[in-house]
Each structure stands twice: as structure tokens, then as C-alpha cells.
Short mmCIF file of C-alpha atoms and ligand atoms in Angstrom, two decimals:
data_model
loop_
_atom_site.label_atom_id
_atom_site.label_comp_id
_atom_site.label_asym_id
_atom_site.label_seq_id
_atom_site.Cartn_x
_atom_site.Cartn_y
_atom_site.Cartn_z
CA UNK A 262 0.00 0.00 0.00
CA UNK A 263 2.81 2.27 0.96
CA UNK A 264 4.52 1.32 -2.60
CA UNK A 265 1.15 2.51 -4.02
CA UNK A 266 1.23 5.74 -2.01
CA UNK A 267 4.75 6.29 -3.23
CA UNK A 268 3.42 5.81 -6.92
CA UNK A 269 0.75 7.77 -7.11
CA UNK A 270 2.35 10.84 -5.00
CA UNK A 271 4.34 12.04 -7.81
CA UNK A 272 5.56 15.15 -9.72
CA UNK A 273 1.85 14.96 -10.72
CA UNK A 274 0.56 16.42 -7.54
CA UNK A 275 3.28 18.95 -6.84
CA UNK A 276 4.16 19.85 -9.94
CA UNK A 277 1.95 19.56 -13.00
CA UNK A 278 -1.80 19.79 -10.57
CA UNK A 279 -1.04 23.44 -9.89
CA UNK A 280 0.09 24.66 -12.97
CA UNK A 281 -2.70 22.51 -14.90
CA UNK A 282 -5.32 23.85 -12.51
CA UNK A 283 -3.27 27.85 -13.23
CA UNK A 284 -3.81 27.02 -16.89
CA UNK A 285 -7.62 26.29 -16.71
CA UNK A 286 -8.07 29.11 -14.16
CA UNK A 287 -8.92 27.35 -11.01
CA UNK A 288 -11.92 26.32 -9.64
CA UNK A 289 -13.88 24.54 -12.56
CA UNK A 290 -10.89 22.14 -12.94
CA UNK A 291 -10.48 21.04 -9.53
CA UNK A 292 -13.81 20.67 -9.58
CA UNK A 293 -13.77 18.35 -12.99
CA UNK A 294 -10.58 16.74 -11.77
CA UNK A 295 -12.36 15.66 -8.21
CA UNK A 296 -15.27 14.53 -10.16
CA UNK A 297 -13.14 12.31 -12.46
CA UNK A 298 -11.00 11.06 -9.87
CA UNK A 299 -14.13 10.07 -7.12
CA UNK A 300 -16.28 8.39 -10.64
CA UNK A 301 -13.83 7.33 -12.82
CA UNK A 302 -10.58 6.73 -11.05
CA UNK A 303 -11.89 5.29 -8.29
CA UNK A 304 -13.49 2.41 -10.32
CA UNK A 305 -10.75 2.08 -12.39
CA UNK A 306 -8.21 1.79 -9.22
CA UNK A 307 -9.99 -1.02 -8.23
CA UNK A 308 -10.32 -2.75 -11.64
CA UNK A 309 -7.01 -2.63 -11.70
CA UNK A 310 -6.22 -3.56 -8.40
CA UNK A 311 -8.72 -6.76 -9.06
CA UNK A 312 -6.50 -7.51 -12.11
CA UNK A 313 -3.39 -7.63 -9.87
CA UNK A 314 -4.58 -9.29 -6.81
CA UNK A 315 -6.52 -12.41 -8.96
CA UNK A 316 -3.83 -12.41 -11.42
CA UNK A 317 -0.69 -12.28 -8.88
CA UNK A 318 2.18 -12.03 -12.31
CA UNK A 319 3.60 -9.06 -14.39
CA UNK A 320 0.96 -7.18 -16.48
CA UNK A 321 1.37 -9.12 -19.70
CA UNK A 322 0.39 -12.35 -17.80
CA UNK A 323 -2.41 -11.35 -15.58
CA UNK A 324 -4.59 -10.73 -18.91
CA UNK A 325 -3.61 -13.96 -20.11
CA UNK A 326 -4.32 -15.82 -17.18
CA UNK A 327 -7.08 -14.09 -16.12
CA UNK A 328 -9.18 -13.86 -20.04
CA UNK A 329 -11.60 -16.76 -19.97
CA UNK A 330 -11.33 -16.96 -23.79
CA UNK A 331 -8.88 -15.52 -26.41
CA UNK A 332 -5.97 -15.43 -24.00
CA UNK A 333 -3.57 -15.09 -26.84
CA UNK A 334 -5.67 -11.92 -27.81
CA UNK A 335 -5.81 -10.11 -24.05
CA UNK A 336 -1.65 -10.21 -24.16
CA UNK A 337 -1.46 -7.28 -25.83
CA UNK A 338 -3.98 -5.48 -23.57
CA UNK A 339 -1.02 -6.08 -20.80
CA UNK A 340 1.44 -4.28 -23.51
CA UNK A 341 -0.76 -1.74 -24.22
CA UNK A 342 -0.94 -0.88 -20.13
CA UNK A 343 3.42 -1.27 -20.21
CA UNK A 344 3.59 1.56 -22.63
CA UNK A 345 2.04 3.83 -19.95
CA UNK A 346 5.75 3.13 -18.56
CA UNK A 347 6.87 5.59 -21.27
CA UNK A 348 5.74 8.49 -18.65
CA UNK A 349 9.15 7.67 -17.44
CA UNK A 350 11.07 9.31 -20.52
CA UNK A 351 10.14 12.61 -19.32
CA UNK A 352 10.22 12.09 -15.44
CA UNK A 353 13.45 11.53 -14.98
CA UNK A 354 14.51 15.15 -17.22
CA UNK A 355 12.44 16.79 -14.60
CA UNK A 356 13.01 14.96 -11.59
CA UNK A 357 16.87 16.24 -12.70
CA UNK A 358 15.90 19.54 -12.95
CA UNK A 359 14.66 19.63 -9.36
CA UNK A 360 18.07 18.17 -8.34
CA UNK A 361 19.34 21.15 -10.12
CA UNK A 362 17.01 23.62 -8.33
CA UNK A 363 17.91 22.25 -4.90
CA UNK A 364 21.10 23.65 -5.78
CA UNK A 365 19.79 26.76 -6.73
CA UNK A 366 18.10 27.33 -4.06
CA UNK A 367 21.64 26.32 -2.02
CA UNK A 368 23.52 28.86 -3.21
CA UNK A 369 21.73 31.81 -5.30
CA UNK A 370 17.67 31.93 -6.04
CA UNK A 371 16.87 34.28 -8.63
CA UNK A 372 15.40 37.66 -7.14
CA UNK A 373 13.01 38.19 -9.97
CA UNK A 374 10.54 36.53 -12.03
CA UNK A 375 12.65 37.98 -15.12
CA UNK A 376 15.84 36.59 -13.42
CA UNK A 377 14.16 33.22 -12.56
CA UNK A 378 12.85 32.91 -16.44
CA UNK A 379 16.28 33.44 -17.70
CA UNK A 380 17.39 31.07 -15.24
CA UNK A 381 15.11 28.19 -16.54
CA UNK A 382 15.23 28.88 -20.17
CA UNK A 383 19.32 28.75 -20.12
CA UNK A 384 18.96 24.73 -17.81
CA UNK A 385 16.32 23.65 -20.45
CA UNK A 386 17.97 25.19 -23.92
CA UNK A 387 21.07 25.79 -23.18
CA UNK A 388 22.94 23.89 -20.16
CA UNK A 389 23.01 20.17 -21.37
CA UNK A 390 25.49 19.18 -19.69
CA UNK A 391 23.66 20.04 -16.20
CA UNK A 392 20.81 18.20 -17.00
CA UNK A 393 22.40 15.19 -18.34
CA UNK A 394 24.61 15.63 -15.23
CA UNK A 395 21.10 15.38 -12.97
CA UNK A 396 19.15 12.95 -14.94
CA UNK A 397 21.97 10.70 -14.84
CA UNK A 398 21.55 10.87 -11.14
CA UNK A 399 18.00 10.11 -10.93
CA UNK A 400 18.71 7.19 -13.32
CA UNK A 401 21.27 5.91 -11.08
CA UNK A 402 19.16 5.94 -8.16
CA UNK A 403 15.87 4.52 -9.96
CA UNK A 404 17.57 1.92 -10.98
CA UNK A 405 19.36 1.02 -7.82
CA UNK A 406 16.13 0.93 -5.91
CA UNK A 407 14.47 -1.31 -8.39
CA UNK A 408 17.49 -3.54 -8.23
CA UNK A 409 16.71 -3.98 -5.01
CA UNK A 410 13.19 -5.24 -5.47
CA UNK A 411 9.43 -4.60 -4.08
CA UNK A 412 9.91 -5.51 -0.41
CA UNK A 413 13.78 -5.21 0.23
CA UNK A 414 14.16 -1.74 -1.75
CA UNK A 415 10.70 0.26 -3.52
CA UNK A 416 9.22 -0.10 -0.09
CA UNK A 417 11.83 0.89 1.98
CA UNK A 418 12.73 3.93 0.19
CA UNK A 419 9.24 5.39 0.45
CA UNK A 420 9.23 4.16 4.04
CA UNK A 421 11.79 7.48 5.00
CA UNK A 422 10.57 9.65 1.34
CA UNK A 423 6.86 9.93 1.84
CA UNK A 424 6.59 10.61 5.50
CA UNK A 425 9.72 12.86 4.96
CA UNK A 426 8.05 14.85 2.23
CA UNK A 427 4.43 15.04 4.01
CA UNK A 428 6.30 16.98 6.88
CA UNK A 429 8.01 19.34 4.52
CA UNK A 430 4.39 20.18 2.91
CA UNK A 431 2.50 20.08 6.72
CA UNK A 432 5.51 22.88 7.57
CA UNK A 433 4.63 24.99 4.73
CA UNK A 434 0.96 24.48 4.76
CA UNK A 435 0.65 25.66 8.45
CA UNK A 436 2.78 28.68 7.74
CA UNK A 437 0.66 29.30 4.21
CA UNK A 438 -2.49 29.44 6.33
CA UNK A 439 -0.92 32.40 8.04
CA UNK A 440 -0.67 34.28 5.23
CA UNK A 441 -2.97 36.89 3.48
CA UNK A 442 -2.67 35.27 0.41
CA UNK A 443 -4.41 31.63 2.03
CA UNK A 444 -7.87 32.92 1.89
CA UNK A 445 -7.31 34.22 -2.21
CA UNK A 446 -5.50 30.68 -3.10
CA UNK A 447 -8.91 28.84 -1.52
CA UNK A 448 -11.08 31.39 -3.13
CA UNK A 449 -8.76 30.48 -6.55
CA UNK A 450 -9.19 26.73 -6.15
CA UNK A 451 -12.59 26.56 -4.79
CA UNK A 452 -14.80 28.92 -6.99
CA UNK A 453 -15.42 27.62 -10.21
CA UNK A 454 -15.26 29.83 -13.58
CA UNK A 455 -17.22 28.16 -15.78
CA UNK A 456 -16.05 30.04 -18.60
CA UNK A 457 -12.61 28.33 -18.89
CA UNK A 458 -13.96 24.83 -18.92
CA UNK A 459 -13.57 23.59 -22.48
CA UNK A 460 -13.31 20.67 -24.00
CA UNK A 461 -9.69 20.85 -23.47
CA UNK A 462 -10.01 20.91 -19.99
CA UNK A 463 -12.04 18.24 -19.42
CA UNK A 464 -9.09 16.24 -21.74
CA UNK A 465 -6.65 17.26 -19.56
CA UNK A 466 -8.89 16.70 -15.96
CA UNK A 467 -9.60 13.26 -17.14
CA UNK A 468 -6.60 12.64 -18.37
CA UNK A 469 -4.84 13.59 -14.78
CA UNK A 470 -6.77 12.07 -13.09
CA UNK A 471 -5.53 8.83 -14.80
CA UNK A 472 -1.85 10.11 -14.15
CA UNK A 473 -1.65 11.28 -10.98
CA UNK A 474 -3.16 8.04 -9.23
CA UNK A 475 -0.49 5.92 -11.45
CA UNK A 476 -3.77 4.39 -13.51
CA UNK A 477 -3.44 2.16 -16.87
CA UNK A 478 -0.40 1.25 -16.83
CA UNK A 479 0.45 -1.29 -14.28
CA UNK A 480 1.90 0.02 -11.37
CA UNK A 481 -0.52 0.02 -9.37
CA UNK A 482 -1.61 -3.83 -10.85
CA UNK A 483 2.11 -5.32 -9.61
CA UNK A 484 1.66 -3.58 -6.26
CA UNK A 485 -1.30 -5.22 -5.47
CA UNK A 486 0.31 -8.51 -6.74
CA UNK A 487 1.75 -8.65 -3.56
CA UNK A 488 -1.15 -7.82 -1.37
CA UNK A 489 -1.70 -10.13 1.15
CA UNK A 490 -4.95 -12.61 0.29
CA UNK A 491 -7.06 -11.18 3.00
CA UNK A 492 -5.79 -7.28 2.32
CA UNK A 493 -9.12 -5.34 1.07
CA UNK A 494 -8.81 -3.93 -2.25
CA UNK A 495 -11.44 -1.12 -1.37
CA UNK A 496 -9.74 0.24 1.76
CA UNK A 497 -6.02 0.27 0.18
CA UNK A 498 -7.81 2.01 -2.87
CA UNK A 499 -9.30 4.54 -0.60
CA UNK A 500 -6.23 5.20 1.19
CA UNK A 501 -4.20 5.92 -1.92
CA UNK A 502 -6.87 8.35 -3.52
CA UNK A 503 -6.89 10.14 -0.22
CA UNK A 504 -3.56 10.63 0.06
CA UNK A 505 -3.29 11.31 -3.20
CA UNK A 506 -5.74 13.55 -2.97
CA UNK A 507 -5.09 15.67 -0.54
CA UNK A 508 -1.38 15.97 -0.96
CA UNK A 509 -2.51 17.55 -4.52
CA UNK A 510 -4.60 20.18 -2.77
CA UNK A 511 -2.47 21.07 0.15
CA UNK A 512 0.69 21.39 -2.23
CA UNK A 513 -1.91 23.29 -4.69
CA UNK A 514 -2.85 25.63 -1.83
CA UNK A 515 0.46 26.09 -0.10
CA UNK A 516 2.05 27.31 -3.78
CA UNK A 517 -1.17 29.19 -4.61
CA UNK A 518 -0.58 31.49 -0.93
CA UNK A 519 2.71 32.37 -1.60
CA UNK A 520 1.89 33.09 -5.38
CA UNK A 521 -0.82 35.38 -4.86
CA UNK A 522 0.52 36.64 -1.56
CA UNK A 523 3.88 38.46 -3.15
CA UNK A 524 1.76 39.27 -6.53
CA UNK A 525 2.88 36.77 -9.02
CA UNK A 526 0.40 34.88 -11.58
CA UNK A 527 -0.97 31.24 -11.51
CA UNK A 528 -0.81 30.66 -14.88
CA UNK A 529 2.84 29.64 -16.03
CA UNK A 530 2.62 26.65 -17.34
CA UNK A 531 4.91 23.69 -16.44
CA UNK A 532 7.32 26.61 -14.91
CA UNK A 533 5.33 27.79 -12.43
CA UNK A 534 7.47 25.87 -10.01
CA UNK A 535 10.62 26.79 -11.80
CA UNK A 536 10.62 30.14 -12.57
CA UNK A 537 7.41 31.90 -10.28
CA UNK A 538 7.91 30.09 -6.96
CA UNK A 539 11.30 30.73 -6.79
CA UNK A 540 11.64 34.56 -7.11
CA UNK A 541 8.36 34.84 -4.73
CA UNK A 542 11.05 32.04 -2.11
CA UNK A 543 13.06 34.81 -2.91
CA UNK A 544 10.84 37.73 -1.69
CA UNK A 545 10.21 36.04 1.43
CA UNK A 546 13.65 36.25 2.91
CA UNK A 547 14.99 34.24 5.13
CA UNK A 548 11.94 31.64 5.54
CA UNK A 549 11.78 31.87 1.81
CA UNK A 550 15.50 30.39 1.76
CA UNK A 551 14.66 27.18 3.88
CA UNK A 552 11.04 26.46 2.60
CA UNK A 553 12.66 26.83 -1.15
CA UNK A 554 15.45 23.93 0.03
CA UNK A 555 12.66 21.86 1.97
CA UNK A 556 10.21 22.33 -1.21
CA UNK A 557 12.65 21.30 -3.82
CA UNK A 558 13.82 18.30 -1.64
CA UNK A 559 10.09 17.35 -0.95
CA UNK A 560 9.55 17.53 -4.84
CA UNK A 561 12.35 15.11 -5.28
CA UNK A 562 11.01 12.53 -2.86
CA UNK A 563 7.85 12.56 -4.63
CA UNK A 564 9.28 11.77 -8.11
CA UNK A 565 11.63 9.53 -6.96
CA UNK A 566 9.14 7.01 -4.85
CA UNK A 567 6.99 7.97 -8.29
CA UNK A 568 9.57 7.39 -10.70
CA UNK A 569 10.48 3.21 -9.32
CA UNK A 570 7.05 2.65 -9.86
CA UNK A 571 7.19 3.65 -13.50
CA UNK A 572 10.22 1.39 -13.93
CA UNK A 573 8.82 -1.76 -12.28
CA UNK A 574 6.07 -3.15 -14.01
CA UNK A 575 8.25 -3.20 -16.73
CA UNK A 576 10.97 -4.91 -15.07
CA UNK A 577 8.78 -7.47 -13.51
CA UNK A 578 7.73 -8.61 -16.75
CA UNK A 579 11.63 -9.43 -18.20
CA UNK A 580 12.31 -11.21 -15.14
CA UNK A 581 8.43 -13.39 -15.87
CA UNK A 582 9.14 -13.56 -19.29
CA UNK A 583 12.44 -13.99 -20.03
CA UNK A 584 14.07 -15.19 -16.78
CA UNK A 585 16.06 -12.39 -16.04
CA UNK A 586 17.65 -11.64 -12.85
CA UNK A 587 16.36 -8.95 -11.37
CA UNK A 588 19.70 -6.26 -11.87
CA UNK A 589 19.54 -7.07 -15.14
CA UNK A 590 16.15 -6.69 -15.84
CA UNK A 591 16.54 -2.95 -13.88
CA UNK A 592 19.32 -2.06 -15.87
CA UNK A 593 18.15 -3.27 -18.95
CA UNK A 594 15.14 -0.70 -18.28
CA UNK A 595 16.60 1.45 -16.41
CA UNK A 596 18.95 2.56 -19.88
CA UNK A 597 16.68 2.14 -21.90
CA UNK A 598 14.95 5.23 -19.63
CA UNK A 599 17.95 6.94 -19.91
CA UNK A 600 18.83 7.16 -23.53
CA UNK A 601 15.29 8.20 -24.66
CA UNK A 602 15.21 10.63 -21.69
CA UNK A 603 18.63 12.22 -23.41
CA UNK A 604 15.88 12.41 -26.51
CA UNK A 605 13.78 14.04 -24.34
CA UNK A 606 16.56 16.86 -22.98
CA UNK A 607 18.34 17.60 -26.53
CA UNK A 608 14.79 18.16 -27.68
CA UNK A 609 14.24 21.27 -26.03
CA UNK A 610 17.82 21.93 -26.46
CA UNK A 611 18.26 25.36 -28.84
CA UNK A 612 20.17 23.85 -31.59
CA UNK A 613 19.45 20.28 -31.68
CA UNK A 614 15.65 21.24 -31.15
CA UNK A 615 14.31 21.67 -34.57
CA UNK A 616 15.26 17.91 -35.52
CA UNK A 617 13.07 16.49 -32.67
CA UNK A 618 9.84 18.69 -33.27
CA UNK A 619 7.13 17.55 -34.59
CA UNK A 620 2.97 18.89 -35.48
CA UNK A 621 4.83 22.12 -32.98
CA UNK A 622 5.65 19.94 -30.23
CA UNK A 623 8.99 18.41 -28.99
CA UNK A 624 9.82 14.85 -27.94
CA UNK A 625 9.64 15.53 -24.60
CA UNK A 626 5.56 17.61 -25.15
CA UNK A 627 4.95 14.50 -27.56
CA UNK A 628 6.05 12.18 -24.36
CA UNK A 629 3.66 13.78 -21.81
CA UNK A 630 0.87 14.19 -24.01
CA UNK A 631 1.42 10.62 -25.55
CA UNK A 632 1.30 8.68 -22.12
CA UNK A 633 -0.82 11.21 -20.14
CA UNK A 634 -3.83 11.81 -22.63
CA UNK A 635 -3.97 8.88 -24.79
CA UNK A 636 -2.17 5.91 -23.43
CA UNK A 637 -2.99 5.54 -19.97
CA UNK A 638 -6.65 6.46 -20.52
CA UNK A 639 -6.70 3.93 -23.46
CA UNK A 640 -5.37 1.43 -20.83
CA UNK A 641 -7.49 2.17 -18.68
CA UNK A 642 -10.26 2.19 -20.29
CA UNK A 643 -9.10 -1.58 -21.59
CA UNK A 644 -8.77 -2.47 -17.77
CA UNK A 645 -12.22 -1.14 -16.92
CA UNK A 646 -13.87 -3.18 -20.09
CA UNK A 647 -11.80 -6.39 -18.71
CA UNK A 648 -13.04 -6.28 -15.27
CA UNK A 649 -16.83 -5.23 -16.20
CA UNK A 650 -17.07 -7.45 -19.21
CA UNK A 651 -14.87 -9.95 -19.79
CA UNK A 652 -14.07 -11.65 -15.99
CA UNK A 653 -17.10 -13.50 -14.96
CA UNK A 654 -19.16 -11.07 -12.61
CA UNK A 655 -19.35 -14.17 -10.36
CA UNK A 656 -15.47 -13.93 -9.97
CA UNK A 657 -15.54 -10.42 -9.54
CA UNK A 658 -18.16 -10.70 -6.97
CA UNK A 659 -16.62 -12.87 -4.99
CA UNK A 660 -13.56 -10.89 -4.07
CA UNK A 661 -15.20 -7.78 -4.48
CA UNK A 662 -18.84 -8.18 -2.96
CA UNK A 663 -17.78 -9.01 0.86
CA UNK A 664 -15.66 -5.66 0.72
CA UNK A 665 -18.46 -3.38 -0.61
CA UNK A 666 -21.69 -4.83 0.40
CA UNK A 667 -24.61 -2.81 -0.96
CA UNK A 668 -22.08 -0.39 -2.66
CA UNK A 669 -21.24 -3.76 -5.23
CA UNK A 670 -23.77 -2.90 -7.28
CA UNK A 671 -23.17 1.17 -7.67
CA UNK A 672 -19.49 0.12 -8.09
CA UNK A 673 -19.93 -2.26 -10.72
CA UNK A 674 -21.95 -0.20 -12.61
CA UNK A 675 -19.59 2.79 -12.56
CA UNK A 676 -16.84 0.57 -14.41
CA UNK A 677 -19.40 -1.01 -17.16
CA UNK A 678 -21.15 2.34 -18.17
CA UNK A 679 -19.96 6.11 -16.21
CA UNK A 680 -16.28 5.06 -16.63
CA UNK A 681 -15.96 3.54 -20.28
CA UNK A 682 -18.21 6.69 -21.47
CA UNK A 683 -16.26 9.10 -19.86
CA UNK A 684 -12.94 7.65 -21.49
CA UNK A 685 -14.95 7.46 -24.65
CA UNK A 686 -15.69 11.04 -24.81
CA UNK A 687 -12.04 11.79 -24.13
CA UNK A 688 -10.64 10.05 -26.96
CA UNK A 689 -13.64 10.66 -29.86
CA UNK A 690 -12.33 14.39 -28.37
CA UNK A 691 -8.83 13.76 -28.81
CA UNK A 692 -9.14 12.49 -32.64
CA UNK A 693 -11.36 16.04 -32.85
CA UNK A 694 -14.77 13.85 -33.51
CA UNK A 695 -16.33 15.44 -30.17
CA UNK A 696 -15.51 19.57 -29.53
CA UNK A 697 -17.16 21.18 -27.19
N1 LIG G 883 1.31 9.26 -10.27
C1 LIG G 883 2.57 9.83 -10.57
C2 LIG G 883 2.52 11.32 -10.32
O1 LIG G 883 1.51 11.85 -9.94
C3 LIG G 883 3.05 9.55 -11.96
C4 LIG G 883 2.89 8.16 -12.42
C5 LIG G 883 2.04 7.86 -13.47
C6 LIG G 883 3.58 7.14 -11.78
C7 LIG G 883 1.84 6.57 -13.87
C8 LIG G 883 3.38 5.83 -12.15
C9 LIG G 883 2.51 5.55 -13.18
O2 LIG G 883 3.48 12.00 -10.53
#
């Protein structure tokens, strides 16, 4: 459960939720986003959860095993929830970057949004060798903690990470409630505009939903693998959309106070951590200095515990399938990672840029938008229609129906119609069929 905690508390939460919700102004996308995650996520987490705990194997195997007919056929339903792993190409650039800012923040933060802006734009087009310096550190570590396993390393490691970085944000959110700004950043969060909603945002509420809680692509299915027979699926689904939950908001609010309380705008984009937050740690003097440390260590912890989990499923599935040992299997992944996340880094690099752009986006856009808005709601959608239609209900029932009682029935229907429909809607709007 903790392994699942550690999955779904990611960069997600920290990073991309506020400047996501800054993008869509507020309100209405929490809103959609809560929705999502209480309807659709929540059925889907257990789906998938169901998948794991029946199926007990790597992802690839579970649908085989588990398909009462056409087994050959459901394989590549497994590989279509492994590419989800892709997410990791990315990760790792930025998970560098914030190794990079706790450095920053070290020795000189930039006293100006201006300054901060130049700061970031020379790391991501300019500086390769720092971030190839930093992403080959979160490669090394990733991989040395999935060497090590489930039990004797992935756990462990979130055992000191998580509860270290829910102090660091229960520091800063008692000291943002202080603050003038508190009452604007609930007001920000909290009242919806309507008028931003689009169809865009309800892509991109959906379609974090799905990423934040680790959903479609097997993470969460190898975790509960190892749940113990007579662990309930409902109560360690619970507990990781809680957490993950509420560590969204309360990092969304704490950022959102200090934004609005020294003047400085929401809507950024992916550097409103980058380039905003650290001119306003700036601003707040000494306090600002320590929180900015703290903050950029927290937002470490979470990719990190995130970033295993991104690795595994894929690793677990070389060892099943081809008898690999285990450091083989992690390094064999872990590189693989690695190369394409050099891709990623020379493709917002100035010169080398123009050969990895595509439709106007770069390798590492095509990446995020690739894994978070088509591929792991595809997956998940494929998990939802395998659990409502294809598994015998009586199956299903039977682990299921002793957890929920009357709440089977609401539960079940959720997966087989709400959830499907939803993901539906997303992707007819993806291929531009639906705009609204
Ligand atoms: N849930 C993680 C986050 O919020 C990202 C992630 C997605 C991890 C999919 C594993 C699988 O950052």
C-alpha cells in the first residue's frame, strides 16, 4: 500500500496539478478533476487492483491468465498498459531539474521573475550538460532501488521519502495558512469559472486524473500482486486516492498562498514551479530560503518514490518472461529510460531542437501528451472493459462483494457504463470527432 502511495504521489501532484489547474483558471478544474478522480478513477483503481490481486504475475500475464477466452488476444492489452511506462522518458529530465534547483536554491535563487525565467530557459535550452549531469543521477538511483526489489528496496525507500516529504508540505501548509494570500488561493481553487472549462479541460482533468493516481499502466496492478490474500482492495484504494488527494490540494494551496501573496500569476505553465515560486522564495527572505530547500527536496522525494514505480512493471515482466535476474532486468530498463530521456533533454535543447519537433511539439511535449492523454486512458479504459465485461461477474463478486456490500452494485456499474463513457468522450475528443 505504501509502494502505491509512493506511486501515485508524484511530480503529478506537486508539480503539474497546480500549474494545470493555473492554466484552466482554477476552480472549474479542480472541480472536474475531483469529479473524475471520485467516478472514474476510483473504479478504475480497483479494476485494476482486481486484475493484480486475482492475477498475482507481471501485467502481460495477468490478462492472459485471467481472459476466460482468447488469452492469446488479451496479451497485448497487458502491452498496451506497459507503454504507460513511457511516462518515465520525461520524469526523470524533470526529476533532474529539481536536483538542479535544490542547488539553486543552495547557493543563489533568482530575485526576480525575469531573473528566474532566464534562469530556466538557459537549464532547459542551453545547459546540457547540467541536465544530463542530474538525470543521470536520478537514473542511477531509480535503478538502484528497483534492483533492489518490491519488499527489500521500492518499499523501503518510500518508508523514510513519503513521511519525509508530508512533513516538509504540513511545515509549509501551516505557515501558508498564516498568510494573506491563504484565503485568495482557496477562493482560486474553490470557486469555479465556468467560462474556462472547455473541452480541453475536461481532456486534460480526465486525463490527470488517470496520471496522478499511477492508472493504466500497471503500477498500481504489480503492487497489489503482492497484497496479502485477505488485504481489502477497497480500503487500500481509498487510502491511496486520499492521500493522493489531498497531498494535490495542500501542495496546490500552499504554492497558490505564496503566489498570490507576493503578486505573481498562476498561470505559467509547467514553470510555475521553476521560474514563479522561486523569485516569490526569494521575496520572502529568510523563511523563503529554507522552505525553497525543503520544497525542492520534498519535490524530489515525490518523483523519486513515483519514478520506481514507473520502472517496475516493466521490469517485472523481463524477469516473468524472459528469466532475467532482477539487476539485469533494472538495468536493462533502467537505460533504456535513460537514452530516450537524453531524446527528451536535446529536444528542447536550442540547436538540436528543430530535428526532434514535430505537429509544434517536442519529444519531450509528444512524451507527456502521448502517455498522459492517450495511453494511460486507453489502458485504462481496456482495464475497466476487462473487469466489467470480460471476468465473470461471479469472480468479480466474490472478491469484491464481501468488501463493498450494498455499494457492489453502484461500483460495478460505474466501471461497465460512467467510466468507459467518460474515457470514450475523451478520446472521440482527442481524434477532434467530439468539440465542445
Ligand atoms: N502518479 C505519478 C505522479 O503523480 C506519476 C505516475 C504515473 C507514476 C503513472 C506511475 C505511473 O506523478
Amino acid at each position: 500500500m505504501l509502494a502505491a502511495v509512493g506511486s501515485a504521489v508524484g511530480l503529478g501532484n506537486i508539480w503539474k496539478f497546480p500549474y494545470i489547474t493555473g492554466e484552466y483558471g482554477g476552480g472549474a478544474f479542480v472541480l472536474v478533476y475531483l469529479i473524475t478522480v471520485m467516478l472514474v478513477g476510483f473504479s478504475v483503481m480497483i479494476a485494476e487492483m482486481l486484475i493484480g490481486y486475482l492475477g498475482r504475475r507481471d501485467c502481460v500475464a495477468n490478462f492472459e491468465t485471467l481472459a476466460p477466452r482468447h488469452k492469446e488476444r488479451w496479451k497485448y492489452a497487458g502491452w498496451m498498459g506497459l507503454t504507460g511506462s513511457l511516462v518515465m522518458i520525461y520524469y526523470s529530465v524533470v526529476i533532474g531539474w529539481i536536483f538542479h534547483y535544490i542547488m539553486v536554491a543552495i547557493t543563489q535563487l533568482p530575485a526576480t521573475v525575469e531573473q528566474a525565467e532566464t534562469v530556466f530557459g538557459a537549464m532547459l535550452t542551453q545547459h546540457i550538460g547540467t541536465q544530463l549531469f542530474y538525470h543521470t543521477i536520478a537514473f542511477l538511483i531509480t535503478t538502484a532501488v528497483v534492483a533492489k526489489g518490491i519488499k527489500g528496496g521500492i518499499e523501503k525507500f518510500n518508508m523514510v521519502l513519503i513521511p519525509a516529504l508530508m512533513g516538509i508540505l504540513a511545515v509549509m501548509f501551516v505557515y501558508a495558512t498564516t498568510l494573506d494570500g491563504f484565503s485568495q488561493a482557496v477562493g482560486y481553487m474553490f470557486t469555479p469559472d465556468w467560462s474556462k472549462l472547455d473541452s480541453e479541460a475536461f481532456v486534460n482533468a480526465v486525463g490527470h486524473a488517470f496520471f496522478t493516481l499511477s492508472l493504466g499502466m500497471g503500477a498500481i496492478m504489480i503492487y497489489s500482486a503482492s497484497l496479502p490474500k485477505e488485504g481489502s482492495l477497497v480500503k487500500s484504494s481509498l487510502f491511496v486516492i486520499a492521500g493522493d488527494t489531498i497531498i494535490a490540494l495542500v501542495a496546490g494551496l500552499v504554492l497558490f498562498t505564496f503566489l498570490f501573496q507576493y503578486g505573481s500569476e498562476p498561470g505559467k505553465g509547467p514553470g510555475l514551479v521553476f521560474i514563479s515560486l522561486p523569485a516569490v522564495f526569494y521575496e520572502m527572505g529568510a523563511i523563503g530560503n529554507v522552505f525553497s530547500v525543503l520544497f525542492f527536496l520534498g519535490l524530489a522525494f515525490a518523483g523519486l518514490t513515483s519514478a520506481v514505480s514507473l520502472v517496475e512493471p516493466m521490469v517485472q515482466y523481463l524477469i516473468d518472461k524472459f528469466d532475467m535476474s532482477r539487476l539485469k532486468a533494472a538495468v536493462t530498463m533502467g537505460l533504456f529510460f535513460y537514452l530516450l530521456g537524453i531524446v527528451a533533454i536535446l529536444s528542447q535543447i536550442e540547436w538540436s531542437a528543430p530535428y526532434l519537433t514535430w505537429g509544434g511539439k517536442n519529444f519531450f511535449d509528444w512524451a507527456d501528451y502521448m502517455t498522459s492523454s492517450v495511453l494511460l486512458p486507453i489502458a485504462g479504459l481496456v482495464m475497466a472493459v476487462f473487469v466489467g465485461y470480460v471476468i465473470e461477474k461471479e469472480r468479480v463478486a466474490s472478491v469484491l462483494k464481501p468488501q463493498m456490500g450494498w455499494f457492489f452494485p453502484v461500483w460495478y456499474f460505474s466501471l461497465r457504463y460512467i467510466a468507459p463513457v467518460a474515457l470514450v468522450i475523451v478520446m472521440l475528443n482527442l481524434m477532434g470527432v467530439i468539440v465542445f
